[in-house]
Tab-separated table of C-alpha atoms in Angstrom:
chain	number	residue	atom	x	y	z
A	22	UNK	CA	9.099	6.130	1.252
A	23	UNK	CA	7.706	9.405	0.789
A	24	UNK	CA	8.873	10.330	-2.168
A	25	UNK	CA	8.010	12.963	-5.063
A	26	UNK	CA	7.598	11.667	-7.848
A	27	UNK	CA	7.340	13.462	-11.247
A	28	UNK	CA	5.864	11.104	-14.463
A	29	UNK	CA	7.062	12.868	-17.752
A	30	UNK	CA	5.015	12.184	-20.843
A	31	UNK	CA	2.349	10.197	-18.766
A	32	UNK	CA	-0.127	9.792	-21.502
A	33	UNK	CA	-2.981	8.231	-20.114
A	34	UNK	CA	-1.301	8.014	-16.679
A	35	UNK	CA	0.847	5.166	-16.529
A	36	UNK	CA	2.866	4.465	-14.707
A	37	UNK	CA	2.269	7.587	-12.541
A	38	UNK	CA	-1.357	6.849	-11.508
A	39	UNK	CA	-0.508	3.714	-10.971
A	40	UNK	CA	2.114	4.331	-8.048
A	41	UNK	CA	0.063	7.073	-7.071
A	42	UNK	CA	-2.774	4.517	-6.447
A	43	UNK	CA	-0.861	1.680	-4.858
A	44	UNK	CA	1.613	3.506	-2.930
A	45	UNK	CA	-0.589	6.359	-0.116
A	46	UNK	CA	3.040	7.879	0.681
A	47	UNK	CA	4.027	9.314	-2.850
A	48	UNK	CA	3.096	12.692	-4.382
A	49	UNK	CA	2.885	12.276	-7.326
A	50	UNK	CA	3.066	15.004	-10.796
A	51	UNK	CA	2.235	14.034	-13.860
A	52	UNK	CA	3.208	15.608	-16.942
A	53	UNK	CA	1.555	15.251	-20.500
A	54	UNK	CA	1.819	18.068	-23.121
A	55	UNK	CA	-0.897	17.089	-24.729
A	56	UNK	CA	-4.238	18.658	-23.774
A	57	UNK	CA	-6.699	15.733	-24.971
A	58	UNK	CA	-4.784	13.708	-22.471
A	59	UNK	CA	-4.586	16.397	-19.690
A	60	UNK	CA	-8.587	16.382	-19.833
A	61	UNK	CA	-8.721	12.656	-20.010
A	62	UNK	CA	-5.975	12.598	-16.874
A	63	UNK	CA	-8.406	14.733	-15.232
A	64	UNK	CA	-11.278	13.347	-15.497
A	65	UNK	CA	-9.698	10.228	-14.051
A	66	UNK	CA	-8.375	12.204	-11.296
A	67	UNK	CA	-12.038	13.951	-10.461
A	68	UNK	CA	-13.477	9.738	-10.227
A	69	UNK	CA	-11.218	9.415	-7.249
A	70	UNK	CA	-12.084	11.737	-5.093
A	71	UNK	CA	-13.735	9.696	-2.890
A	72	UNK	CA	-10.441	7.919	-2.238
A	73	UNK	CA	-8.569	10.490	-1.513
A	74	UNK	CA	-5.728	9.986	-4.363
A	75	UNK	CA	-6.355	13.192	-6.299
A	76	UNK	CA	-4.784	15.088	-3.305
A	77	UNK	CA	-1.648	13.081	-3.950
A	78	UNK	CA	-1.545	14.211	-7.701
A	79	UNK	CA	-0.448	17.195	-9.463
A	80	UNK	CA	-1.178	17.449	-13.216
A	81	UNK	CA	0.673	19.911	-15.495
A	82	UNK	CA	0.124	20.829	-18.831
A	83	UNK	CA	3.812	20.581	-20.666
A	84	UNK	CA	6.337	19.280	-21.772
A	85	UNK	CA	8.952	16.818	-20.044
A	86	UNK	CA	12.000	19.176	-21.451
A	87	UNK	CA	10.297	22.200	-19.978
A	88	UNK	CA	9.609	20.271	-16.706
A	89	UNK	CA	12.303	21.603	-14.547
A	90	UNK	CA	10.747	25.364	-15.170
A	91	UNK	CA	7.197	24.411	-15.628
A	92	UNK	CA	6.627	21.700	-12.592
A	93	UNK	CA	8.642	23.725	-10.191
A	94	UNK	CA	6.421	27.007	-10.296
A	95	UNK	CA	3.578	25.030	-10.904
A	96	UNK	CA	4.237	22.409	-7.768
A	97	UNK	CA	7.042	24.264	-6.173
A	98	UNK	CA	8.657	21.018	-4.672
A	99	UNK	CA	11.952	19.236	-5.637
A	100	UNK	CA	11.722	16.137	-7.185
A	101	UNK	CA	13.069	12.723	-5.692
A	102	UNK	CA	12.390	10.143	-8.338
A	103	UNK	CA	11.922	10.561	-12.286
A	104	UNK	CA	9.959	8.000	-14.490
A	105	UNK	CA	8.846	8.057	-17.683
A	106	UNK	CA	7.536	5.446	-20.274
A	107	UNK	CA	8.520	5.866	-23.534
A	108	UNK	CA	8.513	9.300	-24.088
A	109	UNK	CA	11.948	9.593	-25.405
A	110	UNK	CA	15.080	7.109	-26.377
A	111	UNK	CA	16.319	5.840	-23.087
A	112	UNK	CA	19.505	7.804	-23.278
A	113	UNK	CA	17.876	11.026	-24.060
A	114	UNK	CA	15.010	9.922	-21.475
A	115	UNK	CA	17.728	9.379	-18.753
A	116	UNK	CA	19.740	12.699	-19.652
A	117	UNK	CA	16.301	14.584	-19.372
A	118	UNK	CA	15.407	12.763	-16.058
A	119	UNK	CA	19.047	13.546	-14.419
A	120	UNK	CA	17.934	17.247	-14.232
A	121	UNK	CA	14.778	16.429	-12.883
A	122	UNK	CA	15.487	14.355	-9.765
A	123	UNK	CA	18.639	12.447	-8.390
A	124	UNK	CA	16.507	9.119	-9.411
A	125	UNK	CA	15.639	8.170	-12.467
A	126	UNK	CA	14.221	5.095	-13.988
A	127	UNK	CA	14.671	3.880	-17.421
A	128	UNK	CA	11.724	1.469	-18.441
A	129	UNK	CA	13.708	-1.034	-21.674
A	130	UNK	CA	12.399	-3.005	-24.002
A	131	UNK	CA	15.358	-4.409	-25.942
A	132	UNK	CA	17.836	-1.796	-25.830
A	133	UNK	CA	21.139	-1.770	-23.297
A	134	UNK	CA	20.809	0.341	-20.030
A	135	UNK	CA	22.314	3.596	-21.599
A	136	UNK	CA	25.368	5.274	-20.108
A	137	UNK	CA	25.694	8.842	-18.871
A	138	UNK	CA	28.492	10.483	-17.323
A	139	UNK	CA	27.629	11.358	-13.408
A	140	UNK	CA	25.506	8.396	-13.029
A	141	UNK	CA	25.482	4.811	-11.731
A	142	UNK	CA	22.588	2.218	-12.241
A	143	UNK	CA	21.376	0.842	-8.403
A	144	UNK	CA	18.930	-1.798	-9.127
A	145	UNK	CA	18.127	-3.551	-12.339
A	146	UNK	CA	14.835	-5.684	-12.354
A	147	UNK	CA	13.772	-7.446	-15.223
A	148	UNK	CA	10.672	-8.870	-15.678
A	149	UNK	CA	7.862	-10.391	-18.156
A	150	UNK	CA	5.002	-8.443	-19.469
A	151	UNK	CA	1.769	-10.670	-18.862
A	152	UNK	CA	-0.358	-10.443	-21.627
A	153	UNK	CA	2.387	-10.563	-24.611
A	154	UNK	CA	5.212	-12.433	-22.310
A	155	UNK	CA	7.890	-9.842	-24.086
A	156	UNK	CA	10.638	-9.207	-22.020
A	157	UNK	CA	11.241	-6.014	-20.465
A	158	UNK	CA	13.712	-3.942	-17.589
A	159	UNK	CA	13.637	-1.297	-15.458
A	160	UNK	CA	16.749	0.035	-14.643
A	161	UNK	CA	17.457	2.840	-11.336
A	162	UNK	CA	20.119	5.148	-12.198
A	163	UNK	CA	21.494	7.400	-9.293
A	164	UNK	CA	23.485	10.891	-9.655
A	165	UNK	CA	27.043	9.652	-8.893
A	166	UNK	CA	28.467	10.921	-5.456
A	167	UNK	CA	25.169	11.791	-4.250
């Protein structure tokens, strides 16, 4: 509840805009390094003023390896969860997300739930995608001792 949230490698906003939408108590930041997409993300952004969800969303222009520079002095505000969907292998995705926030989530298609030193997974759900029925998981690591 109440979390910030950063999306790295959002694309065309999922799943970032999508938690931003459904869930009123997240801030969320979305990152996308490329600048077609940033326009498209904000233009998407702009439509929902009238809801009030663009206050709950940050957008930055950059990379999800230069995110713990870049989104701090952009946002200035710690992160509490990481996501990201397919941006990078899911062990290189989770190593990435570690220095971001003390959550991370690893979206899988077929691959294990990676391994990293310092970290324990807290929830695994698996579940069925609806329009191709393929498999898929999304696994919550934690920082160990945290």
């Amino acid at each position: 509840d109440g979390a910030t949230v950063i999306d790295v490698g959002t694309g065309a906003g999922a799943p970032g805009l999508a938690l931003a939408a459904l869930r009123p108590d997240l801030l969320v930041t979305l990152v996308e390094p490329m600048q077609k997409r940033v326009a498209f993300l904000r233009s998407v952004i702009g439509g929902w003023r009238r809801a009030g969800i663009e206050r709950r969303i940050e957008l930055v222009h950059g990379r999800g390896e230069d995110a713990t520079c870049t989104v701090e002095a952009a946002v200035g505000v710690p992160f509490d969860v990481a996501i990201s969907r397919a941006t990078l292998a899911p062990p290189a995705w989770l190593e990435l997300g570690v220095r971001l926030a003390p959550e991370v989530w690893v979206l899988l298609a077929r691959e294990s739930p990676p391994a990293l030193e310092g970290t324990e997974i807290t929830a695994k759900l698996e579940y069925i995608l609806p329009l191709t029925g393929a498999p898929r998981c999304a696994v919550r690591y934690r920082r160990s001792g945290r």
